[in-house]
PDB file of C-alpha atoms in Angstrom:
ATOM      1  CA  MET A  18      20.657 -42.707  19.676  1.00  0.00           C
ATOM      2  CA  SER A  19      19.365 -42.885  16.133  1.00  0.00           C
ATOM      3  CA  THR A  20      15.691 -42.689  15.249  1.00  0.00           C
ATOM      4  CA  LYS A  21      15.915 -46.169  13.774  1.00  0.00           C
ATOM      5  CA  LYS A  22      17.309 -47.620  17.015  1.00  0.00           C
ATOM      6  CA  LEU A  23      14.726 -45.795  19.132  1.00  0.00           C
ATOM      7  CA  THR A  24      11.961 -47.122  16.880  1.00  0.00           C
ATOM      8  CA  GLU A  25      13.285 -50.682  17.196  1.00  0.00           C
ATOM      9  CA  LEU A  26      13.372 -50.397  20.987  1.00  0.00           C
ATOM     10  CA  ALA A  27       9.863 -48.914  21.088  1.00  0.00           C
ATOM     11  CA  LEU A  28       8.513 -51.718  18.896  1.00  0.00           C
ATOM     12  CA  LEU A  29      10.151 -54.362  21.065  1.00  0.00           C
ATOM     13  CA  THR A  30       8.690 -52.697  24.154  1.00  0.00           C
ATOM     14  CA  ALA A  31       5.248 -52.704  22.547  1.00  0.00           C
ATOM     15  CA  VAL A  32       5.546 -56.391  21.639  1.00  0.00           C
ATOM     16  CA  ALA A  33       6.685 -57.264  25.177  1.00  0.00           C
ATOM     17  CA  LEU A  34       3.791 -55.270  26.638  1.00  0.00           C
ATOM     18  CA  ILE A  35       1.257 -56.968  24.364  1.00  0.00           C
ATOM     19  CA  ILE A  36       2.604 -60.383  25.338  1.00  0.00           C
ATOM     20  CA  PHE A  37       2.447 -59.374  29.023  1.00  0.00           C
ATOM     21  CA  VAL A  38      -1.180 -58.207  28.755  1.00  0.00           C
ATOM     22  CA  VAL A  39      -2.237 -61.351  26.872  1.00  0.00           C
ATOM     23  CA  GLU A  40      -0.527 -63.515  29.492  1.00  0.00           C
ATOM     24  CA  LEU A  41      -2.454 -61.691  32.234  1.00  0.00           C
ATOM     25  CA  ARG A  42      -5.625 -63.126  30.678  1.00  0.00           C
ATOM     26  CA  ILE A  43      -4.377 -66.727  30.799  1.00  0.00           C
ATOM     27  CA  PRO A  44      -5.529 -68.499  33.981  1.00  0.00           C
ATOM     28  CA  ASN A  45      -2.736 -69.761  36.228  1.00  0.00           C
ATOM     29  CA  LEU A  46      -2.202 -73.486  35.822  1.00  0.00           C
ATOM     30  CA  VAL A  47      -0.505 -73.706  39.219  1.00  0.00           C
ATOM     31  CA  PRO A  48      -2.204 -72.124  42.252  1.00  0.00           C
ATOM     32  CA  ILE A  49       1.053 -70.702  43.640  1.00  0.00           C
ATOM     33  CA  ALA A  50       1.756 -66.976  43.543  1.00  0.00           C
ATOM     34  CA  GLY A  51       4.573 -66.118  41.160  1.00  0.00           C
ATOM     35  CA  VAL A  52       4.332 -69.185  38.930  1.00  0.00           C
ATOM     36  CA  LYS A  53       3.751 -68.137  35.324  1.00  0.00           C
ATOM     37  CA  LEU A  54       5.351 -68.487  31.936  1.00  0.00           C
ATOM     38  CA  GLY A  55       6.766 -64.967  31.727  1.00  0.00           C
ATOM     39  CA  LEU A  56       6.425 -64.849  27.962  1.00  0.00           C
ATOM     40  CA  ALA A  57       7.350 -61.145  27.799  1.00  0.00           C
ATOM     41  CA  ASN A  58      10.826 -62.251  28.852  1.00  0.00           C
ATOM     42  CA  ILE A  59      11.318 -63.618  25.342  1.00  0.00           C
ATOM     43  CA  ILE A  60      11.847 -60.001  24.310  1.00  0.00           C
ATOM     44  CA  THR A  61      14.183 -59.356  27.250  1.00  0.00           C
ATOM     45  CA  VAL A  62      16.348 -62.381  26.392  1.00  0.00           C
ATOM     46  CA  TYR A  63      16.404 -61.339  22.749  1.00  0.00           C
ATOM     47  CA  ALA A  64      17.373 -57.756  23.707  1.00  0.00           C
ATOM     48  CA  VAL A  65      20.159 -58.957  26.018  1.00  0.00           C
ATOM     49  CA  PHE A  66      21.831 -60.673  23.086  1.00  0.00           C
ATOM     50  CA  ARG A  67      21.017 -58.071  20.435  1.00  0.00           C
ATOM     51  CA  TYR A  68      21.344 -54.662  22.136  1.00  0.00           C
ATOM     52  CA  LYS A  69      23.541 -52.740  24.554  1.00  0.00           C
ATOM     53  CA  PRO A  70      22.797 -53.038  28.290  1.00  0.00           C
ATOM     54  CA  ASN A  71      21.305 -49.532  28.545  1.00  0.00           C
ATOM     55  CA  GLU A  72      19.036 -50.221  25.564  1.00  0.00           C
ATOM     56  CA  THR A  73      17.873 -53.488  27.109  1.00  0.00           C
ATOM     57  CA  ALA A  74      17.251 -51.671  30.398  1.00  0.00           C
ATOM     58  CA  MET A  75      15.121 -49.107  28.553  1.00  0.00           C
ATOM     59  CA  ILE A  76      12.927 -51.859  27.107  1.00  0.00           C
ATOM     60  CA  VAL A  77      12.549 -53.584  30.476  1.00  0.00           C
ATOM     61  CA  THR A  78      11.846 -50.360  32.369  1.00  0.00           C
ATOM     62  CA  ALA A  79       9.212 -49.155  29.896  1.00  0.00           C
ATOM     63  CA  ARG A  80       7.524 -52.581  29.865  1.00  0.00           C
ATOM     64  CA  LEU A  81       7.480 -52.712  33.667  1.00  0.00           C
ATOM     65  CA  LEU A  82       5.996 -49.237  34.064  1.00  0.00           C
ATOM     66  CA  LEU A  83       3.389 -49.695  31.345  1.00  0.00           C
ATOM     67  CA  GLY A  84       2.632 -53.234  32.527  1.00  0.00           C
ATOM     68  CA  ALA A  85       1.976 -51.960  36.052  1.00  0.00           C
ATOM     69  CA  MET A  86      -0.482 -49.461  34.616  1.00  0.00           C
ATOM     70  CA  PHE A  87      -2.308 -52.212  32.729  1.00  0.00           C
ATOM     71  CA  SER A  88      -2.327 -54.652  35.644  1.00  0.00           C
ATOM     72  CA  GLY A  89      -3.492 -51.923  37.999  1.00  0.00           C
ATOM     73  CA  THR A  90      -1.382 -52.422  41.110  1.00  0.00           C
ATOM     74  CA  ALA A  91       1.737 -50.741  42.440  1.00  0.00           C
ATOM     75  CA  VAL A  92       2.699 -53.898  44.335  1.00  0.00           C
ATOM     76  CA  THR A  93       2.909 -55.705  40.998  1.00  0.00           C
ATOM     77  CA  LEU A  94       5.499 -53.156  39.922  1.00  0.00           C
ATOM     78  CA  LEU A  95       7.633 -53.865  42.997  1.00  0.00           C
ATOM     79  CA  TYR A  96       7.581 -57.627  42.447  1.00  0.00           C
ATOM     80  CA  SER A  97       8.058 -57.329  38.684  1.00  0.00           C
ATOM     81  CA  ALA A  98      10.886 -54.809  38.950  1.00  0.00           C
ATOM     82  CA  SER A  99      12.793 -56.749  41.600  1.00  0.00           C
ATOM     83  CA  GLY A 100      12.640 -59.895  39.509  1.00  0.00           C
ATOM     84  CA  ALA A 101      13.114 -58.317  36.087  1.00  0.00           C
ATOM     85  CA  PHE A 102      16.166 -56.216  36.947  1.00  0.00           C
ATOM     86  CA  LEU A 103      17.926 -59.020  38.795  1.00  0.00           C
ATOM     87  CA  CYS A 104      17.140 -61.306  35.850  1.00  0.00           C
ATOM     88  CA  MET A 105      18.470 -58.756  33.360  1.00  0.00           C
ATOM     89  CA  VAL A 106      21.685 -58.164  35.315  1.00  0.00           C
ATOM     90  CA  GLY A 107      22.244 -61.921  35.573  1.00  0.00           C
ATOM     91  CA  MET A 108      21.731 -62.459  31.856  1.00  0.00           C
ATOM     92  CA  LEU A 109      23.845 -59.444  30.890  1.00  0.00           C
ATOM     93  CA  SER A 110      26.701 -60.824  32.973  1.00  0.00           C
ATOM     94  CA  LEU A 111      26.480 -64.160  31.135  1.00  0.00           C
ATOM     95  CA  ARG A 112      25.923 -63.021  27.560  1.00  0.00           C
ATOM     96  CA  ASN A 113      29.610 -62.782  26.704  1.00  0.00           C
ATOM     97  CA  ILE A 114      30.304 -66.175  28.286  1.00  0.00           C
ATOM     98  CA  ILE A 115      27.426 -68.244  26.923  1.00  0.00           C
ATOM     99  CA  PRO A 116      27.522 -68.941  23.176  1.00  0.00           C
ATOM    100  CA  LYS A 117      24.581 -67.751  21.078  1.00  0.00           C
ATOM    101  CA  ASN A 118      23.352 -71.297  20.488  1.00  0.00           C
ATOM    102  CA  TRP A 119      22.941 -71.739  24.275  1.00  0.00           C
ATOM    103  CA  ILE A 120      20.768 -68.683  24.916  1.00  0.00           C
ATOM    104  CA  TRP A 121      18.199 -70.944  26.575  1.00  0.00           C
ATOM    105  CA  LEU A 122      20.728 -71.625  29.345  1.00  0.00           C
ATOM    106  CA  CYS A 123      21.161 -67.901  29.930  1.00  0.00           C
ATOM    107  CA  SER A 124      17.370 -67.590  30.046  1.00  0.00           C
ATOM    108  CA  ILE A 125      17.112 -70.335  32.679  1.00  0.00           C
ATOM    109  CA  THR A 126      19.694 -68.492  34.760  1.00  0.00           C
ATOM    110  CA  GLY A 127      17.719 -65.286  34.293  1.00  0.00           C
ATOM    111  CA  ALA A 128      14.542 -67.048  35.449  1.00  0.00           C
ATOM    112  CA  ILE A 129      16.314 -68.236  38.585  1.00  0.00           C
ATOM    113  CA  PHE A 130      17.504 -64.686  39.303  1.00  0.00           C
ATOM    114  CA  HIS A 131      13.980 -63.405  38.603  1.00  0.00           C
ATOM    115  CA  ASN A 132      12.487 -65.769  41.180  1.00  0.00           C
ATOM    116  CA  ILE A 133      15.149 -64.879  43.731  1.00  0.00           C
ATOM    117  CA  GLY A 134      14.415 -61.169  43.224  1.00  0.00           C
ATOM    118  CA  GLN A 135      10.693 -61.697  43.692  1.00  0.00           C
ATOM    119  CA  ILE A 136      11.191 -63.831  46.809  1.00  0.00           C
ATOM    120  CA  ILE A 137      13.482 -61.172  48.306  1.00  0.00           C
ATOM    121  CA  MET A 138      10.798 -58.545  47.621  1.00  0.00           C
ATOM    122  CA  ALA A 139       8.137 -60.808  49.179  1.00  0.00           C
ATOM    123  CA  VAL A 140      10.256 -61.262  52.318  1.00  0.00           C
ATOM    124  CA  ILE A 141      10.736 -57.485  52.550  1.00  0.00           C
ATOM    125  CA  LEU A 142       7.078 -56.589  51.937  1.00  0.00           C
ATOM    126  CA  MET A 143       5.519 -59.363  54.015  1.00  0.00           C
ATOM    127  CA  LYS A 144       8.150 -59.163  56.759  1.00  0.00           C
ATOM    128  CA  THR A 145       8.320 -62.949  57.009  1.00  0.00           C
ATOM    129  CA  THR A 146      10.552 -65.679  55.700  1.00  0.00           C
ATOM    130  CA  ALA A 147       7.607 -68.074  55.341  1.00  0.00           C
ATOM    131  CA  VAL A 148       7.469 -67.248  51.620  1.00  0.00           C
ATOM    132  CA  LEU A 149      10.819 -69.006  51.211  1.00  0.00           C
ATOM    133  CA  ALA A 150       8.836 -72.263  51.264  1.00  0.00           C
ATOM    134  CA  ASN A 151       7.669 -71.411  47.725  1.00  0.00           C
ATOM    135  CA  LEU A 152      11.235 -71.080  46.432  1.00  0.00           C
ATOM    136  CA  PRO A 153      11.761 -74.735  45.348  1.00  0.00           C
ATOM    137  CA  ILE A 154       8.533 -74.739  43.307  1.00  0.00           C
ATOM    138  CA  LEU A 155       9.378 -71.343  41.839  1.00  0.00           C
ATOM    139  CA  MET A 156      12.856 -72.564  40.887  1.00  0.00           C
ATOM    140  CA  ILE A 157      11.532 -75.651  39.107  1.00  0.00           C
ATOM    141  CA  SER A 158       8.786 -73.763  37.281  1.00  0.00           C
ATOM    142  CA  GLY A 159      11.230 -70.938  36.549  1.00  0.00           C
ATOM    143  CA  CYS A 160      13.722 -73.316  34.951  1.00  0.00           C
ATOM    144  CA  ILE A 161      11.011 -74.800  32.742  1.00  0.00           C
ATOM    145  CA  ALA A 162       9.614 -71.390  31.764  1.00  0.00           C
ATOM    146  CA  GLY A 163      13.142 -70.004  31.319  1.00  0.00           C
ATOM    147  CA  ALA A 164      14.056 -72.838  28.962  1.00  0.00           C
ATOM    148  CA  PHE A 165      10.904 -72.223  26.931  1.00  0.00           C
ATOM    149  CA  THR A 166      11.338 -68.441  26.708  1.00  0.00           C
ATOM    150  CA  GLY A 167      15.036 -68.916  25.964  1.00  0.00           C
ATOM    151  CA  LEU A 168      14.324 -71.285  23.087  1.00  0.00           C
ATOM    152  CA  CYS A 169      11.753 -68.827  21.715  1.00  0.00           C
ATOM    153  CA  ALA A 170      14.293 -65.989  21.979  1.00  0.00           C
ATOM    154  CA  GLN A 171      16.888 -68.214  20.274  1.00  0.00           C
ATOM    155  CA  LEU A 172      14.532 -68.797  17.340  1.00  0.00           C
ATOM    156  CA  LEU A 173      13.683 -65.109  17.164  1.00  0.00           C
ATOM    157  CA  LEU A 174      17.321 -64.035  17.261  1.00  0.00           C
ATOM    158  CA  ASN A 175      18.382 -66.555  14.616  1.00  0.00           C
ATOM    159  CA  ARG A 176      15.555 -65.639  12.273  1.00  0.00           C
ATOM    160  CA  LEU A 177      15.903 -61.866  12.623  1.00  0.00           C
ATOM    161  CA  GLU A 178      19.691 -61.877  12.344  1.00  0.00           C
ATOM    162  CA  ARG A 179      19.453 -63.753   9.047  1.00  0.00           C
ATOM    163  CA  LYS A 180      17.129 -61.063   7.696  1.00  0.00           C
ATOM    164  CA  HIS A 181      18.683 -58.037   9.440  1.00  0.00           C
ATOM    165  CA  PRO A 182      22.265 -58.492  10.655  1.00  0.00           C
ATOM    166  CA  PRO A 183      23.058 -56.289  13.668  1.00  0.00           C
ATOM    167  CA  GLU A 184      24.909 -53.081  12.953  1.00  0.00           C
ATOM    168  CA  ASN A 185      26.616 -52.792  16.331  1.00  0.00           C
ATOM    169  CA  ARG A 186      26.944 -55.944  18.401  1.00  0.00           C
ATOM    170  CA  HIS A 187      26.736 -55.659  22.165  1.00  0.00           C
ATOM    171  CA  HIS A 188      30.389 -56.702  22.345  1.00  0.00           C
ATOM    172  CA  GLU A 189      31.358 -53.234  21.113  1.00  0.00           C
ATOM    173  CA  ILE A 190      30.354 -51.481  24.329  1.00  0.00           C
TER     174      ILE A 190
END
């Protein structure tokens, strides 16, 4: 991997981490665990459509590990990782199917996968299926947040590709 590519990935990780930390400071509008905007996912959606899968995974992994350090709990890492990796895999599987002007749809799908991953982790950790009652609310809020983060990623991708066209598209894997 070139120094330029590594620097790009590190900068994207730093931006995602900053967004994550800022979002931690925003009070939850809905008093249900797991409902949040997930603004750091703007960077993940952008990376899915701009970089190779392993490069996207590097960004997500570094953000998760550093984010867990900043949030202070290991349990947060388990919930975040289960959601983030399922989300990333879902979006990576759709990126060659969904056209670039419909990235927001891929992001909504990723948000749904993210919520499913977190609910699965909650069932495992809490040893109860009672948390499944939160799934409908998480799905609705996830679709709204996913649409928003997807539209933001769409704007980011369009603007940056006009200024800096990609050297190697993810299709060349």
